[in-house]
């Protein structure tokens, strides 16, 4: 695994990723997990740092994997707030009362595919295994948001909805946004039906993220999410897309297309530190 725009780090045997584009933002900590450094061994597709809460893995394994990942990357496991994803568009505003939900406490919310917060020391956690993790950082008002954008969330413009919610709650302006789009499935690996291709073409128009090649149909969800943010007036230069495809790198990252439905899950985590 090699990346030009992400740092690949290993601490205490746990390998994780950090965006180079966020190195100069001094009030956040951010990390994305890989497959390496955990205890899950049920099958080859889950091995070993599975962070999925509904993959058939034992709760004990998942908690230990979170403990290892969070300790290596500098987060407090007791304060994490986890999404409860259903490919919907609901957004949770995370506060102190939500800390530890999804790991040690039951989540008392349903259908949450995006989380925002302006509170310090609350790691917000989004899960993926080919879908697009979209993160927004409001550098002026010190607020953050992360969204899980599969094809449904992308088609529904969840990234835009998250930005609008941050604008409403925190007065976030597009020019103050730095956005990173984490590892996800690339266009070459993401063949879709003609019907879905036509739906995206009708909604988003002709774009390089929607392609037909040799009578097959492909989507680049990362590029489409970038287009969605640009249409929200987020500066193009403020958006970084990871150069790592989950499917092409299925030996290092979990991929639904590459490993099948019994695979593990990655976690994208970000928090405000000061």
Coordinates of N, CA and C in Angstrom, one line a residue, residues 82-92 98 101 106-115:
X82 N -20.4 6.8 17.7 CA -20.4 6.0 16.4 C -21.7 6.2 15.7
X83 N -21.6 6.2 14.4 CA -22.8 6.3 13.5 C -23.6 5.0 13.6
X84 N -24.8 5.1 13.1 CA -25.7 3.9 13.0 C -26.3 3.9 11.6
X85 N -25.5 3.4 10.6 CA -25.7 3.7 9.2 C -26.8 2.8 8.6
X86 N -27.6 3.4 7.7 CA -28.6 2.7 7.0 C -28.7 3.3 5.5
X87 N -27.7 3.9 5.1 CA -27.6 4.6 3.8 C -28.7 5.7 3.7
X88 N -29.0 6.3 4.8 CA -29.9 7.4 4.8 C -29.3 8.8 4.8
X89 N -30.0 9.8 5.2 CA -29.5 11.1 5.2 C -29.6 11.9 6.5
X90 N -29.9 11.1 7.6 CA -30.0 11.8 8.9 C -28.7 12.1 9.5
X91 N -28.6 13.2 10.2 CA -27.4 13.8 10.8 C -27.5 14.0 12.3
X92 N -26.6 13.5 13.0 CA -26.6 13.6 14.5 C -25.7 14.7 14.9
X98 N -23.6 11.9 24.2 CA -23.5 10.8 23.3 C -22.2 10.0 23.4
X101 N -21.3 6.0 22.9 CA -22.4 5.3 22.3 C -21.9 4.6 21.0
X106 N -25.4 1.6 24.4 CA -26.3 1.4 23.3 C -26.5 2.7 22.6
X107 N -26.7 2.7 21.3 CA -27.0 4.0 20.6 C -28.5 4.2 20.6
X108 N -29.0 5.3 21.2 CA -30.4 5.6 21.3 C -30.9 6.4 20.1
X109 N -30.2 6.3 19.0 CA -30.6 6.9 17.8 C -30.5 5.9 16.7
X110 N -31.4 6.1 15.7 CA -31.4 5.2 14.5 C -31.2 5.9 13.2
X111 N -30.6 5.2 12.2 CA -30.4 5.7 10.9 C -29.7 7.0 10.9
X112 N -28.4 6.9 11.4 CA -27.5 8.1 11.4 C -26.3 7.8 10.5
X113 N -26.2 8.5 9.4 CA -25.1 8.3 8.4 C -24.2 9.5 8.4
X114 N -24.4 10.5 9.2 CA -23.5 11.6 9.3 C -23.5 12.2 10.8
X115 N -22.4 12.6 11.2 CA -22.3 13.2 12.6 C -21.5 14.5 12.5

